[in-house]
Tab-separated table of C-alpha atoms in Angstrom:
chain	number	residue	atom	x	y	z
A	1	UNK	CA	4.204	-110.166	-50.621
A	2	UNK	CA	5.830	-110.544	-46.904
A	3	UNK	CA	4.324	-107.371	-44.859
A	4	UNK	CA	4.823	-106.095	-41.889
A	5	UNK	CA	2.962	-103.145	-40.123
A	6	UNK	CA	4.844	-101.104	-37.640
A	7	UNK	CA	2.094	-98.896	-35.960
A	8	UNK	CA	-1.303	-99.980	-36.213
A	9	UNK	CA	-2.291	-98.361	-33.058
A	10	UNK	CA	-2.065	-94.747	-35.371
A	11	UNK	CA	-5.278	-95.956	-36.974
A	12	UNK	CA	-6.982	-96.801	-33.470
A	13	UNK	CA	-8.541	-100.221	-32.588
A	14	UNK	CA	-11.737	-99.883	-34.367
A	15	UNK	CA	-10.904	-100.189	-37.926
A	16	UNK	CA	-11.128	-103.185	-40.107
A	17	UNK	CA	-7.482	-104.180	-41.435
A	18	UNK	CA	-8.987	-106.835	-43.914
A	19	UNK	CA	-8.893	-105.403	-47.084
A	20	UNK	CA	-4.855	-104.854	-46.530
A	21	UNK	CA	-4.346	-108.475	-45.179
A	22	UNK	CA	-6.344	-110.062	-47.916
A	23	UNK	CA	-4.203	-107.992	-50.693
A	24	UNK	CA	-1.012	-108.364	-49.093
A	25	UNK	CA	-2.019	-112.506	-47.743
A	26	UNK	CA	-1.482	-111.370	-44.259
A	27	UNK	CA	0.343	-109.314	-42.478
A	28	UNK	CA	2.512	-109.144	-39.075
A	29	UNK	CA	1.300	-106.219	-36.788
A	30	UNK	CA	2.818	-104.402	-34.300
A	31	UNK	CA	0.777	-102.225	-32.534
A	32	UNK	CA	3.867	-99.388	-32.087
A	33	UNK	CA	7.767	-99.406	-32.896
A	34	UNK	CA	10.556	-97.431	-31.118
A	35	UNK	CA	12.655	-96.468	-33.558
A	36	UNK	CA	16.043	-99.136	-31.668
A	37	UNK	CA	13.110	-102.001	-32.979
A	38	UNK	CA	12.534	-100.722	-36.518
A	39	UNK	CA	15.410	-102.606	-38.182
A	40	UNK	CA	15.003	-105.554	-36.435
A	41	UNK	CA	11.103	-105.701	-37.024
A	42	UNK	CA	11.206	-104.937	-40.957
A	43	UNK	CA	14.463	-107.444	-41.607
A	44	UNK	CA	13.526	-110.158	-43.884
A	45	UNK	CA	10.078	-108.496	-44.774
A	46	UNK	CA	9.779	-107.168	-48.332
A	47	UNK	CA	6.903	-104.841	-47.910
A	48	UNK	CA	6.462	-102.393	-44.801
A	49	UNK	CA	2.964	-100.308	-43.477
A	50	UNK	CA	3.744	-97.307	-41.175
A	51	UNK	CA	2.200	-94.262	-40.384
A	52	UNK	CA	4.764	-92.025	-38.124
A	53	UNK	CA	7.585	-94.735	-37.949
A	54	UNK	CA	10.754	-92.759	-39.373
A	55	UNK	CA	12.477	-94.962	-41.994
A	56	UNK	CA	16.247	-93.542	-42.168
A	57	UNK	CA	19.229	-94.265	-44.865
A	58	UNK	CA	20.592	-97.129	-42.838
A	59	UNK	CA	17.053	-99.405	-42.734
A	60	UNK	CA	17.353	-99.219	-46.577
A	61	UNK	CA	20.993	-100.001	-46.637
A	62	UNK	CA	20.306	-102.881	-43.872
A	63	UNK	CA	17.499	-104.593	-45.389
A	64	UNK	CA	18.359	-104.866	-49.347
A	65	UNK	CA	14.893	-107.073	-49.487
A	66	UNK	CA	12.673	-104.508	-48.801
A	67	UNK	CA	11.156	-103.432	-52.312
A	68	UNK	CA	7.548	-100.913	-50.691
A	69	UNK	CA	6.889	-98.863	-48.260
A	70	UNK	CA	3.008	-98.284	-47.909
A	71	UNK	CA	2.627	-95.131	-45.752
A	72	UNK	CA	-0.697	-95.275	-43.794
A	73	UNK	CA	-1.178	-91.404	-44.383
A	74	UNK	CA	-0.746	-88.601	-46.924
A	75	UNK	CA	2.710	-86.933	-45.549
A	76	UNK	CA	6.452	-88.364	-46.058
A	77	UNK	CA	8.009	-86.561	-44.078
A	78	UNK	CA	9.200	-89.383	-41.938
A	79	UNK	CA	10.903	-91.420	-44.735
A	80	UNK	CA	13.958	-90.503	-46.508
A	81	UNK	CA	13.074	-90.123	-49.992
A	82	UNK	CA	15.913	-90.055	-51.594
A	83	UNK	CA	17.466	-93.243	-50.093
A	84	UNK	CA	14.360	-94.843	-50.462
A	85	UNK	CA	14.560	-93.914	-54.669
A	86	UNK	CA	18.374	-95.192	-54.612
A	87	UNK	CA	17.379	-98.270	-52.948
A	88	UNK	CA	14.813	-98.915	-55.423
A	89	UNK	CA	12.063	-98.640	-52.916
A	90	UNK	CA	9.220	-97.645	-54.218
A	91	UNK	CA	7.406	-95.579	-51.461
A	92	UNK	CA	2.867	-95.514	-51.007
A	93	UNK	CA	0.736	-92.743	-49.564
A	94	UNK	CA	-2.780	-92.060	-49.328
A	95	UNK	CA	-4.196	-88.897	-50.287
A	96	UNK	CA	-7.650	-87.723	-50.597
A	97	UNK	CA	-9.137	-89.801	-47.474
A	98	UNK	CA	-10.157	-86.758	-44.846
A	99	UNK	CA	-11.776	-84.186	-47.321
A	100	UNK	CA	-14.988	-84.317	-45.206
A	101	UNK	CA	-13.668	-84.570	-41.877
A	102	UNK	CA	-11.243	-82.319	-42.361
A	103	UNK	CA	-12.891	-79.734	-43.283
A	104	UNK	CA	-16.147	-80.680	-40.477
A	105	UNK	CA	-12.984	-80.186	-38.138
A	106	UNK	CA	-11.598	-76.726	-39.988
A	107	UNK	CA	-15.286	-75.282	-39.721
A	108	UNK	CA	-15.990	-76.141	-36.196
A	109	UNK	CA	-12.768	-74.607	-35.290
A	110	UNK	CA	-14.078	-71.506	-37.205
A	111	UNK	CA	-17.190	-71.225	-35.609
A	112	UNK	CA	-16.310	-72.253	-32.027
A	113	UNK	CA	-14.176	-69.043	-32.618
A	114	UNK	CA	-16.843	-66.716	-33.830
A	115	UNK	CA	-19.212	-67.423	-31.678
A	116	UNK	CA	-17.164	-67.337	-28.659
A	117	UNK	CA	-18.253	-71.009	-27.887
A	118	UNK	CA	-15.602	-72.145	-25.326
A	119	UNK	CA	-15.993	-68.232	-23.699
A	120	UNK	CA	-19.488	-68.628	-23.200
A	121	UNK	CA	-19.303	-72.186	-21.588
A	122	UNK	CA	-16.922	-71.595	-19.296
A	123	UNK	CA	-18.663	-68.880	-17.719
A	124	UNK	CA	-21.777	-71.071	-17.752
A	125	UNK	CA	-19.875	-73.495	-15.921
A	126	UNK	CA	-18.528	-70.890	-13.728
A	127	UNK	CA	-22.055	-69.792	-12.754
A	128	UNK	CA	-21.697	-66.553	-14.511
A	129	UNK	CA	-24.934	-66.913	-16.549
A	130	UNK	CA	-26.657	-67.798	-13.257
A	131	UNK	CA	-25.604	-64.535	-11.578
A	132	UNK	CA	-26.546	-62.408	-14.717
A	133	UNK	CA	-29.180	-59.342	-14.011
A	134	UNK	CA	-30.431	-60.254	-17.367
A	135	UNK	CA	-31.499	-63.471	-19.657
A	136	UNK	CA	-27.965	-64.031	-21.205
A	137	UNK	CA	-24.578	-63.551	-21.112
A	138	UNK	CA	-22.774	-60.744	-23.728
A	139	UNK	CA	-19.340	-60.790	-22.491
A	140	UNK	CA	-17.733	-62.185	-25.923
A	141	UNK	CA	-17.895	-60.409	-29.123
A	142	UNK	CA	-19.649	-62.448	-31.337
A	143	UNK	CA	-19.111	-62.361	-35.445
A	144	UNK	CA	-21.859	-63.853	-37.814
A	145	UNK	CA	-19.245	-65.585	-40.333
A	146	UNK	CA	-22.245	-64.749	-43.488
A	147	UNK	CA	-20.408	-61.901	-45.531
A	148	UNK	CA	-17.078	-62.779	-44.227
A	149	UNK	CA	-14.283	-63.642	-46.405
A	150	UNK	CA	-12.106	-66.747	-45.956
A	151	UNK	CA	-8.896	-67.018	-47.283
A	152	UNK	CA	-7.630	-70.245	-48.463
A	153	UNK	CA	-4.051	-71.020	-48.209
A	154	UNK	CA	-3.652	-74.600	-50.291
A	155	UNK	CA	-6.364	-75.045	-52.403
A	156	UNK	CA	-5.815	-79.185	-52.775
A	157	UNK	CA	-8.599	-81.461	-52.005
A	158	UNK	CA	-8.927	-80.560	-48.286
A	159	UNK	CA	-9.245	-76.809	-49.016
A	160	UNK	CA	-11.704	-77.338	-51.497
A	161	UNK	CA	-13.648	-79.318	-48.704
A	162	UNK	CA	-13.589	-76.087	-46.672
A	163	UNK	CA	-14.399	-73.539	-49.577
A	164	UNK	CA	-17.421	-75.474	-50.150
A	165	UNK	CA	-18.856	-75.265	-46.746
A	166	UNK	CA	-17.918	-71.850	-46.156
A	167	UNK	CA	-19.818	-70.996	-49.391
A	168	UNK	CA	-22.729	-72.561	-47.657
A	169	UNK	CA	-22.055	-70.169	-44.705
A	170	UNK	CA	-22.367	-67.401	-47.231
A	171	UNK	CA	-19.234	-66.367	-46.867
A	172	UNK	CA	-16.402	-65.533	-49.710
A	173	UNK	CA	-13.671	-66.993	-50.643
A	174	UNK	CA	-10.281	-65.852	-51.811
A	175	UNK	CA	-7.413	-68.247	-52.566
A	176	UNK	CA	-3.706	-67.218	-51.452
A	177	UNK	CA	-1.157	-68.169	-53.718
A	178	UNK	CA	1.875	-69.712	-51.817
A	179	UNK	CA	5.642	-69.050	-52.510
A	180	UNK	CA	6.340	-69.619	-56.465
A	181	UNK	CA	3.067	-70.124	-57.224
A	182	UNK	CA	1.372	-67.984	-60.111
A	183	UNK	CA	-1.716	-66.119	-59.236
A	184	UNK	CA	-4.912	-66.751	-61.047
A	185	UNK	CA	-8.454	-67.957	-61.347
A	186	UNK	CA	-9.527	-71.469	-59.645
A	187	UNK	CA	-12.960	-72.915	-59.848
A	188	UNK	CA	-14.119	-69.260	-59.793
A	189	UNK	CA	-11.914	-68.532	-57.141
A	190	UNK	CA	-9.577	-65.290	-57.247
A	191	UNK	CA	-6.208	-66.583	-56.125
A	192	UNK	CA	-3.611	-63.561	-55.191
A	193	UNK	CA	-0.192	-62.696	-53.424
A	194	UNK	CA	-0.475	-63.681	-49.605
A	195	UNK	CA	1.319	-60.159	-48.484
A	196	UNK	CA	-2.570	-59.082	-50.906
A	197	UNK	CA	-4.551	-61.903	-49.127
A	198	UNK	CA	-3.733	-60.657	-45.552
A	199	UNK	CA	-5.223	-57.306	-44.947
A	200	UNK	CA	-8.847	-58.542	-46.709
A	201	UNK	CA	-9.733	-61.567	-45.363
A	202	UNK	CA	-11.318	-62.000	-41.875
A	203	UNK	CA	-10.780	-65.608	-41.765
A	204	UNK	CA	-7.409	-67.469	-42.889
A	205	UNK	CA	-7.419	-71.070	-42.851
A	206	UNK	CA	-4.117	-73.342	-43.883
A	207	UNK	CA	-4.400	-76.223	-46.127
A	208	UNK	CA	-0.771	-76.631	-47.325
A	209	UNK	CA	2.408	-78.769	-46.601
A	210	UNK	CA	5.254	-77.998	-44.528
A	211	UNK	CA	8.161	-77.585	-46.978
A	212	UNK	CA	11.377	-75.057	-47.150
A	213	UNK	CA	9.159	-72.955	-48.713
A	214	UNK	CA	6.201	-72.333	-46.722
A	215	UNK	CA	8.191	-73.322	-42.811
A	216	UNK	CA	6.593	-69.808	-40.918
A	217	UNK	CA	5.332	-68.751	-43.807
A	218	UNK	CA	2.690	-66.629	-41.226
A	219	UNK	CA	5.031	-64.783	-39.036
A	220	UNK	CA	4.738	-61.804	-36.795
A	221	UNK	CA	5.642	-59.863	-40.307
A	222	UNK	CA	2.046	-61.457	-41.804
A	223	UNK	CA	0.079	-61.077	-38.049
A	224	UNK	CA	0.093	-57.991	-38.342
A	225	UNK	CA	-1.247	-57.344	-41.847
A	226	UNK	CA	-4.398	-59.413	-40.673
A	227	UNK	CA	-7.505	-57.302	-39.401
A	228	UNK	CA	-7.497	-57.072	-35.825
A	229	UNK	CA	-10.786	-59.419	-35.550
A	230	UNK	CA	-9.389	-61.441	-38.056
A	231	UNK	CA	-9.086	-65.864	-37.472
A	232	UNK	CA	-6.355	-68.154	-37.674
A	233	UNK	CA	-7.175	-71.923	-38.635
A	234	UNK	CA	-4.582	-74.724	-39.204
A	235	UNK	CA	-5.361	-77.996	-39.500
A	236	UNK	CA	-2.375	-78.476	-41.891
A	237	UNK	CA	0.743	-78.910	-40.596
A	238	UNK	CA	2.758	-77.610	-37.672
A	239	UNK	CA	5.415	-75.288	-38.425
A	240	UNK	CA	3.491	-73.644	-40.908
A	241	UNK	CA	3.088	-70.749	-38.296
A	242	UNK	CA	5.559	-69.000	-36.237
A	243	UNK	CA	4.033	-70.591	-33.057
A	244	UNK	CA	5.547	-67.844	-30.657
A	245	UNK	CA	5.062	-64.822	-32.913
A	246	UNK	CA	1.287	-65.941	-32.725
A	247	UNK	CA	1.618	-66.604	-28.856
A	248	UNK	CA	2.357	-62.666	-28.864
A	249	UNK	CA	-0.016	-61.398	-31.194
A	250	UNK	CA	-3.084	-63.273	-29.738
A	251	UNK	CA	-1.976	-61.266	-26.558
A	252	UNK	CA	-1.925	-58.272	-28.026
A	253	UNK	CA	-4.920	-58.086	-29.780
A	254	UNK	CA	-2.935	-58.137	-33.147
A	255	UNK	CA	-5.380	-61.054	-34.562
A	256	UNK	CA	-8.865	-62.119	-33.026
A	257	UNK	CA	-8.133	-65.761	-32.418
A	258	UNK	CA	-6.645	-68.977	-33.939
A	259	UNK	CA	-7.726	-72.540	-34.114
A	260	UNK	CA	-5.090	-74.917	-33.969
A	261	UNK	CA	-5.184	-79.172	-34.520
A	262	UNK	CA	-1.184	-79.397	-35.369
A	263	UNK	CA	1.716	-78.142	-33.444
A	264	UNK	CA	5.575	-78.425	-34.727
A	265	UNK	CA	6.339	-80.834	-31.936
A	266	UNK	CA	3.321	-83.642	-31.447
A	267	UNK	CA	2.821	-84.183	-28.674
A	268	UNK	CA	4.144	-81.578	-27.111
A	269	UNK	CA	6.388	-83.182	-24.731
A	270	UNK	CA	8.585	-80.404	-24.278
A	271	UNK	CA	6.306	-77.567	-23.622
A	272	UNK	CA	5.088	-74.818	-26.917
A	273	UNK	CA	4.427	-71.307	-26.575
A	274	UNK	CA	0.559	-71.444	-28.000
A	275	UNK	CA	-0.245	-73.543	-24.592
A	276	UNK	CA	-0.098	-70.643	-22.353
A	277	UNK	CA	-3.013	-70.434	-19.697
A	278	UNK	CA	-3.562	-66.719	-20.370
A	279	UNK	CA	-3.845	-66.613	-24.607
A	280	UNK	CA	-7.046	-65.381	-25.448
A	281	UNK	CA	-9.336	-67.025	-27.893
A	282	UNK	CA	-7.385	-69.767	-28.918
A	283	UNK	CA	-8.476	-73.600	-29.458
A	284	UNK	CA	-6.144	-76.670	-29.621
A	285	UNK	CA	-7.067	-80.075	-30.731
A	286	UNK	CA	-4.750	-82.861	-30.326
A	287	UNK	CA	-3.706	-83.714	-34.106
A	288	UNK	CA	-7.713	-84.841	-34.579
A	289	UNK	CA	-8.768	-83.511	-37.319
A	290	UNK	CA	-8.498	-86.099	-39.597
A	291	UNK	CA	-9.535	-89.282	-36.953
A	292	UNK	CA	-12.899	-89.665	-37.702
A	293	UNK	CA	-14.008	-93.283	-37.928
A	294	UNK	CA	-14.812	-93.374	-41.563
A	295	UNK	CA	-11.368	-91.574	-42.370
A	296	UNK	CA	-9.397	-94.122	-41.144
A	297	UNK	CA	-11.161	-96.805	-42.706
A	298	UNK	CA	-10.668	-95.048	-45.927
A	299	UNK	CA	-7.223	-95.014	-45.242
A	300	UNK	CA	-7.036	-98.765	-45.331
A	301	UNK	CA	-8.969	-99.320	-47.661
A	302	UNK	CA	-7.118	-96.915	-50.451
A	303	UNK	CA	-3.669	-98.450	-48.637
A	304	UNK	CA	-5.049	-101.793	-50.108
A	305	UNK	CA	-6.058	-100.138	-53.080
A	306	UNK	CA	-2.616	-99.122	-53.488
A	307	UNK	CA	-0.748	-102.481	-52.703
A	308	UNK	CA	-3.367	-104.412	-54.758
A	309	UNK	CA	-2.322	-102.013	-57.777
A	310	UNK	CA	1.532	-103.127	-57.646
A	311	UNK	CA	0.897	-107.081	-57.557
């Protein structure tokens, strides 16, 4: 095996690369590729690591020796598929890595939310709570989440990391059944029709990939069939939400607030409409959900997993 990895700044600088090297008998590492260096970088190299490095039709036709494509994360959408299968390229992911921070990441989101938590220290830090004619501050509706019911929208190995804490929260927990899929009974779990889902749940929380099929698959059609209170959490995928129909409905009151750790453009070099100033209970994390320290090492370690089980 001749390996090459493309990005290994993705995984940060604090995770051990050894199990990969001593599978694949070393590797050369690049700490980030522009996509006018990819060809030049994977040429001659029969097996290549990535994580967001887009691998186009003319790499495979320019480098007949490549024969695997290990990608350092569960999504594909930056490889082409299909001229990876006509090339003969076999093509790696990891899956099942960030179940538990994931879903630590999903529930914060939740409950910084509910409880107003960014509100409340703001006007701490604003001296607010200092002024106050009383012992606290009562500005921000607060929710208790116990009795609630969450909705689940992808009920893979990440959602069922969220429907087991939010059980522990006491709340309850419906499962949405995305485009073509049947409804039904999972693990105890009712699963029904989204346009169904909507109106009952007071917390929604996205678990699915970005396909044809579910691209704004929460519109301004589906805001508005959410309670008024209700929550918004994705830590999926961008583009799973209409990002300005949201921008309008947090506005207006039409939902109670959203938690967001994905955005369709990342980073967000050219501006998005959920990072208005005056949007009212809404959180953004940078695409961190998944980055704890012990995630990423799991990543390479199931990435060596995966090239030890082709040898």
């Amino acid at each position: 095996m001749k390996a090459v990895f493309l990005d290994t700044s993705t995984l940060g600088n604090d995770v051990d690369l050894a199990p990969i090297e001593r599978v694949a008998g070393g590797i050369v590492k690049h700490g980030a590729t522009t996509s006018a260096q990819v060809t030049e970088r994977i040429r001659g190299f029969d097996t290549v690591l990535l994580n967001k490095v887009v691998l186009t039709r003319k790499h495979f036709e320019n480098c007949p020796e490549l024969k695997t494509i290990a990608v350092v994360a569960t999504g594909l959408n930056n490889i082409d598929l299909e001229a990876a299968r006509e090339h003969g390229v076999r093509v790696l992911n990891v899956t099942n890595y960030g179940r538990s921070t994931v879903a630590q990441h999903t529930m914060a989101l939740m409950l910084a939310l509910a409880t107003r938590l960014l509100d409340y220290n703001r006007d701490v830090q604003a001296g607010r709570w200092a002024q106050s004619d009383m012992f606290c501050l009562m500005d921000h509706p607060i929710i208790d989440l116990e009795g609630r019911t969450l909705g689940i929208l992808g009920y893979g190995d990440l959602g069922q990391g969220v429907a087991e804490r939010a059980k522990a929260f006491g709340m309850n927990i419906l499962l949405g059944a995305r485009p073509g899929q049947p409804a039904g009974e999972t693990d105890g779990y009712a699963r029904i029709p989204l346009d169904e889902l909507l109106p009952q749940v007071d917390v929604l929380s996205l678990h699915c990939l970005l396909t044809d099929e579910t691209r704004n698959l929460i519109g301004a059609r589906e805001l508005q069939m959410m309670k008024p209170d209700a929550l918004l959490i994705n830590t999926s995928r961008g583009g799973l939400v209409d990002e300005e129909a949201l921008a309008h409905a947090l506005r207006n009151r039409v939902i109670g607030g959203a938690g967001f750790d994905v955005l369709t453009e990342e980073p967000p070099k050219n501006g998005n409409p959920l990072l208005g100033d005056d949007i009212p209970n809404l959180i953004i994390t940078p695409h961190s959900a998944w980055a704890s320290r012990e995630a990423r090492q799991r990543i390479v370690d199931i990435t060596a997993q995966n090239l030890a089980s082709i040898l």
